[in-house]
Short mmCIF file of C-alpha atoms in Angstrom, two decimals:
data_model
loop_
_atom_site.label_atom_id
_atom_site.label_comp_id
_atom_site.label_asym_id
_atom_site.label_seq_id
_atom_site.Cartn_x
_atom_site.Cartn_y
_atom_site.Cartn_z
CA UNK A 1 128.47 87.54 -71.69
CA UNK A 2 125.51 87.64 -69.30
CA UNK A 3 122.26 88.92 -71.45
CA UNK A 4 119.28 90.19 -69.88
CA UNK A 5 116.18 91.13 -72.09
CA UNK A 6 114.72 94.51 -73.22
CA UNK A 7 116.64 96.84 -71.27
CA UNK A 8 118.38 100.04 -71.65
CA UNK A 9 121.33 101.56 -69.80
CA UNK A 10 121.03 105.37 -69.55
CA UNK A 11 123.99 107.62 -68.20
CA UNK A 12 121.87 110.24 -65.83
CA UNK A 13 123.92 112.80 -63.75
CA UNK A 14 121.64 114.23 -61.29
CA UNK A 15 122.12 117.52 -62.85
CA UNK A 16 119.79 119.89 -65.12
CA UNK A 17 121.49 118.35 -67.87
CA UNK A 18 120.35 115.14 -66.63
CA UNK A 19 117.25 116.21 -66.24
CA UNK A 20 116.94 116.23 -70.04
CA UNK A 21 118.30 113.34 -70.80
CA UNK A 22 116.31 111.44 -68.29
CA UNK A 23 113.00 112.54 -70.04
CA UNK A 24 114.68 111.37 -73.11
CA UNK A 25 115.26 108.31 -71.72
CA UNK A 26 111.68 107.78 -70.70
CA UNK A 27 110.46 108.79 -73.67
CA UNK A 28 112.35 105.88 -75.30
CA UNK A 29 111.46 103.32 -72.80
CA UNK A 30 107.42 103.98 -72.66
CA UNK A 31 107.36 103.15 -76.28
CA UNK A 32 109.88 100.37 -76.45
CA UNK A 33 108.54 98.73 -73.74
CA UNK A 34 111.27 98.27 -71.71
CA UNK A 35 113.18 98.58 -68.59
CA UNK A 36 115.77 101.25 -67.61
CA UNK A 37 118.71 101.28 -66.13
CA UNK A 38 119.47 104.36 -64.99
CA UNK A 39 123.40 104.96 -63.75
CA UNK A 40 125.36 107.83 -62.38
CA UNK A 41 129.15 107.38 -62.43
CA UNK A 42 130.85 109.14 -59.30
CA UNK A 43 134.49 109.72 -58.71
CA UNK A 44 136.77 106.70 -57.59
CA UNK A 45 137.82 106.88 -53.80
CA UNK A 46 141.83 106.88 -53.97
CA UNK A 47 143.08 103.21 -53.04
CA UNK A 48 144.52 104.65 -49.79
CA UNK A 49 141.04 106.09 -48.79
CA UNK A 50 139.40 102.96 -49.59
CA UNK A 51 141.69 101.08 -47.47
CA UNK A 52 141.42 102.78 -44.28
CA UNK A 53 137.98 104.08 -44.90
CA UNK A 54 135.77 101.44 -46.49
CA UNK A 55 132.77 101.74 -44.65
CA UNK A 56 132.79 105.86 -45.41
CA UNK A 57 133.34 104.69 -48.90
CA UNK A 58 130.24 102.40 -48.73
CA UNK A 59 128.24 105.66 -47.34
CA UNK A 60 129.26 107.70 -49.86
CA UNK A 61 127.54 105.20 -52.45
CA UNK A 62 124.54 104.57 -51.00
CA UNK A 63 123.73 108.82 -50.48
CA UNK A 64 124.62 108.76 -54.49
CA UNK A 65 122.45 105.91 -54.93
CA UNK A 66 119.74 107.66 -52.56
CA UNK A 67 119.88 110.91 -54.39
CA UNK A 68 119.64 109.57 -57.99
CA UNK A 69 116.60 107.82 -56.64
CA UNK A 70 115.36 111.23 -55.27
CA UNK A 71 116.33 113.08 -58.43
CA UNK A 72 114.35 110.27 -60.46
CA UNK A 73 111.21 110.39 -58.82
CA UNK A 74 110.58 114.18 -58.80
CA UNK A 75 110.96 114.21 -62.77
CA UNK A 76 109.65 110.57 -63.48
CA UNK A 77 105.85 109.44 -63.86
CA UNK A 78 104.66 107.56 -61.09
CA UNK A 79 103.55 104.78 -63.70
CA UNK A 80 107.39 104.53 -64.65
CA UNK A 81 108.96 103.95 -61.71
CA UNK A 82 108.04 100.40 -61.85
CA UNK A 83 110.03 99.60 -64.72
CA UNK A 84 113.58 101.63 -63.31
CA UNK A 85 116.24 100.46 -61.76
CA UNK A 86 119.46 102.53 -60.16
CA UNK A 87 123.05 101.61 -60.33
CA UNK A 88 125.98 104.40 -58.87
CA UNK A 89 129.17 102.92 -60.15
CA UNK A 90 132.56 104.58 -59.34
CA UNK A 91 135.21 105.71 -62.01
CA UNK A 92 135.96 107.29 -65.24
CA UNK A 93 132.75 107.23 -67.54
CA UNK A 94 134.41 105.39 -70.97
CA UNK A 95 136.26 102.31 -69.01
CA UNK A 96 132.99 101.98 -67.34
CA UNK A 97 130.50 102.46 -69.95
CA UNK A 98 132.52 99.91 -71.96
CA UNK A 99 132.95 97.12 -69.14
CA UNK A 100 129.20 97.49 -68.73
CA UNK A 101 128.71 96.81 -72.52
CA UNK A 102 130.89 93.79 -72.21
CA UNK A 103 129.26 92.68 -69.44
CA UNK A 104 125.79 92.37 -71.66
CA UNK A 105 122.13 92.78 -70.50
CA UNK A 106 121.65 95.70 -72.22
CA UNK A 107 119.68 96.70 -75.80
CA UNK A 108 121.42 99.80 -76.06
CA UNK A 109 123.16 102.70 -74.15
CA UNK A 110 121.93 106.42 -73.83
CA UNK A 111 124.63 108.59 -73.53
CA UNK A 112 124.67 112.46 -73.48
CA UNK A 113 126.90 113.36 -76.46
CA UNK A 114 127.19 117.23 -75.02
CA UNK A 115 130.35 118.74 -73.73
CA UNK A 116 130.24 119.41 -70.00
CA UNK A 117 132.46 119.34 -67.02
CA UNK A 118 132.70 115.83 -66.05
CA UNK A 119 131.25 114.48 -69.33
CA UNK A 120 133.15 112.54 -72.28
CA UNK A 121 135.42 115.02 -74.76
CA UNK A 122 134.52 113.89 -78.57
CA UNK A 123 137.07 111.72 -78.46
CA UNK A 124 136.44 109.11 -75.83
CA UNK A 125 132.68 109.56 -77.02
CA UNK A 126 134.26 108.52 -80.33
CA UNK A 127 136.24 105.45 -78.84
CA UNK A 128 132.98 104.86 -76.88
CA UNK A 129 131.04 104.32 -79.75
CA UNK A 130 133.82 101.80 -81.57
CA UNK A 131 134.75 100.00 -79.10
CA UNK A 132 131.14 99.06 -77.05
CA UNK A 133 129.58 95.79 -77.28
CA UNK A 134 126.06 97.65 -77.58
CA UNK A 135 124.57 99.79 -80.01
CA UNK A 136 124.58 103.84 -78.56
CA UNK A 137 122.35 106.19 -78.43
CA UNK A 138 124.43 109.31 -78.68
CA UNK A 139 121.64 112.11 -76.79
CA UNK A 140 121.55 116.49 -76.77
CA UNK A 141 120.89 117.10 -73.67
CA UNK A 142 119.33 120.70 -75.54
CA UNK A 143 117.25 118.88 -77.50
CA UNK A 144 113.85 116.75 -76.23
CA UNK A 145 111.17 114.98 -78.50
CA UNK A 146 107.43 114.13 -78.12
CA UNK A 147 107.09 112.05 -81.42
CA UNK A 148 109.27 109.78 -84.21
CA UNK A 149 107.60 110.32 -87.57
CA UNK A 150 110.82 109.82 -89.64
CA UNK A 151 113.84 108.74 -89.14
CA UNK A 152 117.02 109.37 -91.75
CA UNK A 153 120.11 106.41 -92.61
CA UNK A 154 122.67 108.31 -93.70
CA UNK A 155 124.02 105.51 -95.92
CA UNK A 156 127.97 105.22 -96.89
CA UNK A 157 127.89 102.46 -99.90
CA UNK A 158 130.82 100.45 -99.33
CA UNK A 159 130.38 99.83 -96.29
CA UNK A 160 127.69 96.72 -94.82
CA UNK A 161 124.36 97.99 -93.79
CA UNK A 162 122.55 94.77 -92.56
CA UNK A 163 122.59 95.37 -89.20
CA UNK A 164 121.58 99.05 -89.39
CA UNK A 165 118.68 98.19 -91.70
CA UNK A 166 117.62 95.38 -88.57
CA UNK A 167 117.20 98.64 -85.74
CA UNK A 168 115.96 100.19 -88.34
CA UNK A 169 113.40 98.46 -89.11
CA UNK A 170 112.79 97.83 -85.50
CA UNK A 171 112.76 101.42 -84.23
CA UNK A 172 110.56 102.02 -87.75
CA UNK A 173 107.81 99.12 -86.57
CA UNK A 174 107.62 100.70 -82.93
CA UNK A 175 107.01 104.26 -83.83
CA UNK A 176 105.23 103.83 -86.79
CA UNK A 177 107.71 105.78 -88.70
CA UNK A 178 108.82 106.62 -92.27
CA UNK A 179 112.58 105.92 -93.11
CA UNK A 180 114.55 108.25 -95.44
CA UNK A 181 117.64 106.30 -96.89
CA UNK A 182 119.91 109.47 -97.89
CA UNK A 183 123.16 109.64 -99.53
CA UNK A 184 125.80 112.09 -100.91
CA UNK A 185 126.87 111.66 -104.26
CA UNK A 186 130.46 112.90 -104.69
CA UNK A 187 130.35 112.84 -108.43
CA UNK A 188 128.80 115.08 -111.56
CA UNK A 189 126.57 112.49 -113.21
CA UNK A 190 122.47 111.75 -113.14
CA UNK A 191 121.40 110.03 -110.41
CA UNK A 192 119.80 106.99 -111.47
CA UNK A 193 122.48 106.20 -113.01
CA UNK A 194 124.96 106.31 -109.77
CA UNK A 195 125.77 103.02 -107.77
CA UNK A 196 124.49 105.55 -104.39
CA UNK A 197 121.27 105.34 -105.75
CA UNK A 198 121.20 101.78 -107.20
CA UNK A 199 122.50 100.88 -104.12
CA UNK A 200 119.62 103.11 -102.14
CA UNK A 201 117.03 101.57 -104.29
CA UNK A 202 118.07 98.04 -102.92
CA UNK A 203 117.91 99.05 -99.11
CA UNK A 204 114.15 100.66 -99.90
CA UNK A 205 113.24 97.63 -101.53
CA UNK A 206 114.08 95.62 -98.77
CA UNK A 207 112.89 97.75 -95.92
CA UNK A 208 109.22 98.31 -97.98
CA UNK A 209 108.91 94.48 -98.12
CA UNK A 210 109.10 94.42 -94.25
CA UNK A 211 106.05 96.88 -94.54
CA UNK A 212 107.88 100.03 -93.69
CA UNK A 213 107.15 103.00 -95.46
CA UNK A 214 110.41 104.15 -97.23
CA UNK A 215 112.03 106.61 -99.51
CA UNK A 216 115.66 107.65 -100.86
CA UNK A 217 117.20 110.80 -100.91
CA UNK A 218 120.43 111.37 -103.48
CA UNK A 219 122.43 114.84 -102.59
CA UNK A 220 124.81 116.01 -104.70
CA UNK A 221 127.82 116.55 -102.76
CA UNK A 222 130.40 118.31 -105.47
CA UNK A 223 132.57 120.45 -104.05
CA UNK A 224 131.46 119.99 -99.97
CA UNK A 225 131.90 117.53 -97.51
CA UNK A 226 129.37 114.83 -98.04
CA UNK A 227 128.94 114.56 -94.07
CA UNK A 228 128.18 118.84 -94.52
CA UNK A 229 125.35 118.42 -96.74
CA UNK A 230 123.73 115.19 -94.97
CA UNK A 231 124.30 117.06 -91.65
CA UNK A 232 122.07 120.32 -93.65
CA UNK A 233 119.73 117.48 -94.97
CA UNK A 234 119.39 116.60 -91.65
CA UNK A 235 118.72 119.71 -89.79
CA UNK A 236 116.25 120.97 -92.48
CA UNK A 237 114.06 117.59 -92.33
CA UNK A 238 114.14 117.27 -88.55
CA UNK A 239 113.86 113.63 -88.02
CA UNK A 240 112.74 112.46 -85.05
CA UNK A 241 116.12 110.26 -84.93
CA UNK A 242 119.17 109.35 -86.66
CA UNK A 243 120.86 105.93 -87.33
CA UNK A 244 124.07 105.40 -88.51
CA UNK A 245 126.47 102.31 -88.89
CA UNK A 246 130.27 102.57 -87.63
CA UNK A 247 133.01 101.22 -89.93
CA UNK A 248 136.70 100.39 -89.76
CA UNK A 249 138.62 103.83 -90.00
CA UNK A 250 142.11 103.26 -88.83
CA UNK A 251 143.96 100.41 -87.06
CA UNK A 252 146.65 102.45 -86.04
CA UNK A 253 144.10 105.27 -83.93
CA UNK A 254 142.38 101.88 -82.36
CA UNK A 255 138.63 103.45 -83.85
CA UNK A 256 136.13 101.87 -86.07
CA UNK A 257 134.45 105.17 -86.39
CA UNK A 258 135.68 107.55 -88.86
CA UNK A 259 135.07 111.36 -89.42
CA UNK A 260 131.97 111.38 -91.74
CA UNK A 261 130.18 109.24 -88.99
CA UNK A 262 131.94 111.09 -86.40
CA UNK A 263 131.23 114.45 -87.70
CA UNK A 264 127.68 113.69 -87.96
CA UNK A 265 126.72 112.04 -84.75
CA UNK A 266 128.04 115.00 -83.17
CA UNK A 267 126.19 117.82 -85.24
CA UNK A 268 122.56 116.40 -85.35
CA UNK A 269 120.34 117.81 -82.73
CA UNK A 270 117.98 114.31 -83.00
CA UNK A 271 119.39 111.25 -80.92
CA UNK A 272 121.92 109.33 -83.09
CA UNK A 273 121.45 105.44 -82.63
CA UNK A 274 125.57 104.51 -84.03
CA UNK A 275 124.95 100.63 -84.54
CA UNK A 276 128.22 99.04 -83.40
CA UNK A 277 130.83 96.77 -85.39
CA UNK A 278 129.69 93.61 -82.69
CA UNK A 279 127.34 91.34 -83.99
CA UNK A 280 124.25 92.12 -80.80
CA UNK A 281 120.94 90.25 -80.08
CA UNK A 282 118.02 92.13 -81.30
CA UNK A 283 115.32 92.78 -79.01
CA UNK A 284 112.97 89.64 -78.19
CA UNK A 285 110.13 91.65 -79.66
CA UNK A 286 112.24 92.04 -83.03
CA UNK A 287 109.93 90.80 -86.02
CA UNK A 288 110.59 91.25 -89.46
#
């Protein structure tokens, strides 16, 4: 795997939708620091087209690459477009996406999570998510943000949560931002003395001895979908972001992401950063 450092790969169509998640994607990179990568995927020639037509082929890519420049620069700041670089690749958007994760150089992907025309159904946005060598940032391309103040971990206990707690804390350091470790308790008993909030307890120890100011929030979930109430949780604290940790759900469907992450990367408004099953380099700026 090739690895560059502190970059970001960021799906934009050169579309009013894209518009969105461009300034999204900005946002993110002015305070991480970093460089993006901005791609638009176009439709793949047919093989017979290709064959007898390869320079029209060629000319087709480069006014795609010319007009996602153009596109760029009327919505970018002129102090950004130092740090941006353009890439027009030609195919489906999942087997793509994914051989670009593979590939490596890349922190994270930003990925519009919203239904449209030439965009990803839920599923393949699922399968994107569990099967990409990066972390993704799933984006609503009806949704933009000026600040991160909080951000919420919707926590599922049995399942690892060392490598969400690193972005975590990362994303935490660079925005300054509080962390809200929240969990739905399924059963009718007192809180404190539930293994969700033991559990909870744990992570905020941990993420307060890293300096990060942290607290834990224990819904009671009898009777509803715990992904429902973390998903109203959610929408009535507005974080600025989400982060969530995929698990194993089913070797048979081929997906490490099941429906209570699912179900709640797609109804948040926020960005949802879905920290992969791959073990990933952190950035270079990562400190404890």
């Amino acid at each position: 795997m090739r690895y560059r450092s502190n970059n970001i790969l960021a799906l934009v169509p050169p579309t009013k939708e894209g518009e969105n998640i461009l300034n999204q994607a900005l946002f993110f990179r002015q305070w991480l620091g970093m460089r993006l990568f901005v791609y638009h995927i176009i439709d793949k020639p047919a093989l017979f087209k290709k064959l007898i037509r390869p320079k029209q082929t060629q000319l087709q890519k480069n006014d795609a690459l010319n007009s996602l420049k153009n596109f760029v620069k009327n919505i970018a700041p002129p102090e950004d477009l130092e740090h941006l670089t353009y890439r027009i690749k030609a195919g489906s958007q999942l087997p793509v996406l994914l051989k670009q994760s593979k590939n490596g150089g890349y922190e994270f992907l930003m990925i519009d999570k919203s239904k449209n025309e030439k965009g990803m159904d839920t599923d393949e946005f699922d399968k994107l998510i569990s099967r990409s060598n990066s972390p993704v940032m799933a984006l609503n391309n009806g949704h933009q943000m000026s600040e991160i103040k909080k951000i919420v971990i919707p926590v599922d206990i049995s399942q690892s949560t060392q490598k969400k707690l690193l972005w975590a804390t990362y994303f935490a350091k660079k925005f300054s931002a509080k962390i809200t470790i929240v969990s739905a308790l399924g059963i009718n008993i007192e809180t404190k003395h539930s293994l969700a909030w033991r559990n909870a307890e744990k992570l905020k120890h941990m993420l307060t001895q890293r300096g990060i100011e942290c607290d834990v929030e224990i819904l009671k979930s009898t009777g509803h979908e715990k992904q429902n109430m973390i998903l109203e949780y959610i929408e009535k604290e507005k974080p600025g972001m989400v982060i969530i940790r995929t698990h194993q759900d089913s070797k048979l469907s081929g997906l490490q992401i099941g429906k209570f992450v699912s179900e709640i990367i797609h109804g948040c408004s926020m960005p949802v950063f879905a920290v992969t099953q791959f073990m990933h380099p952190m950035p270079v700026d990562f400190e404890l």
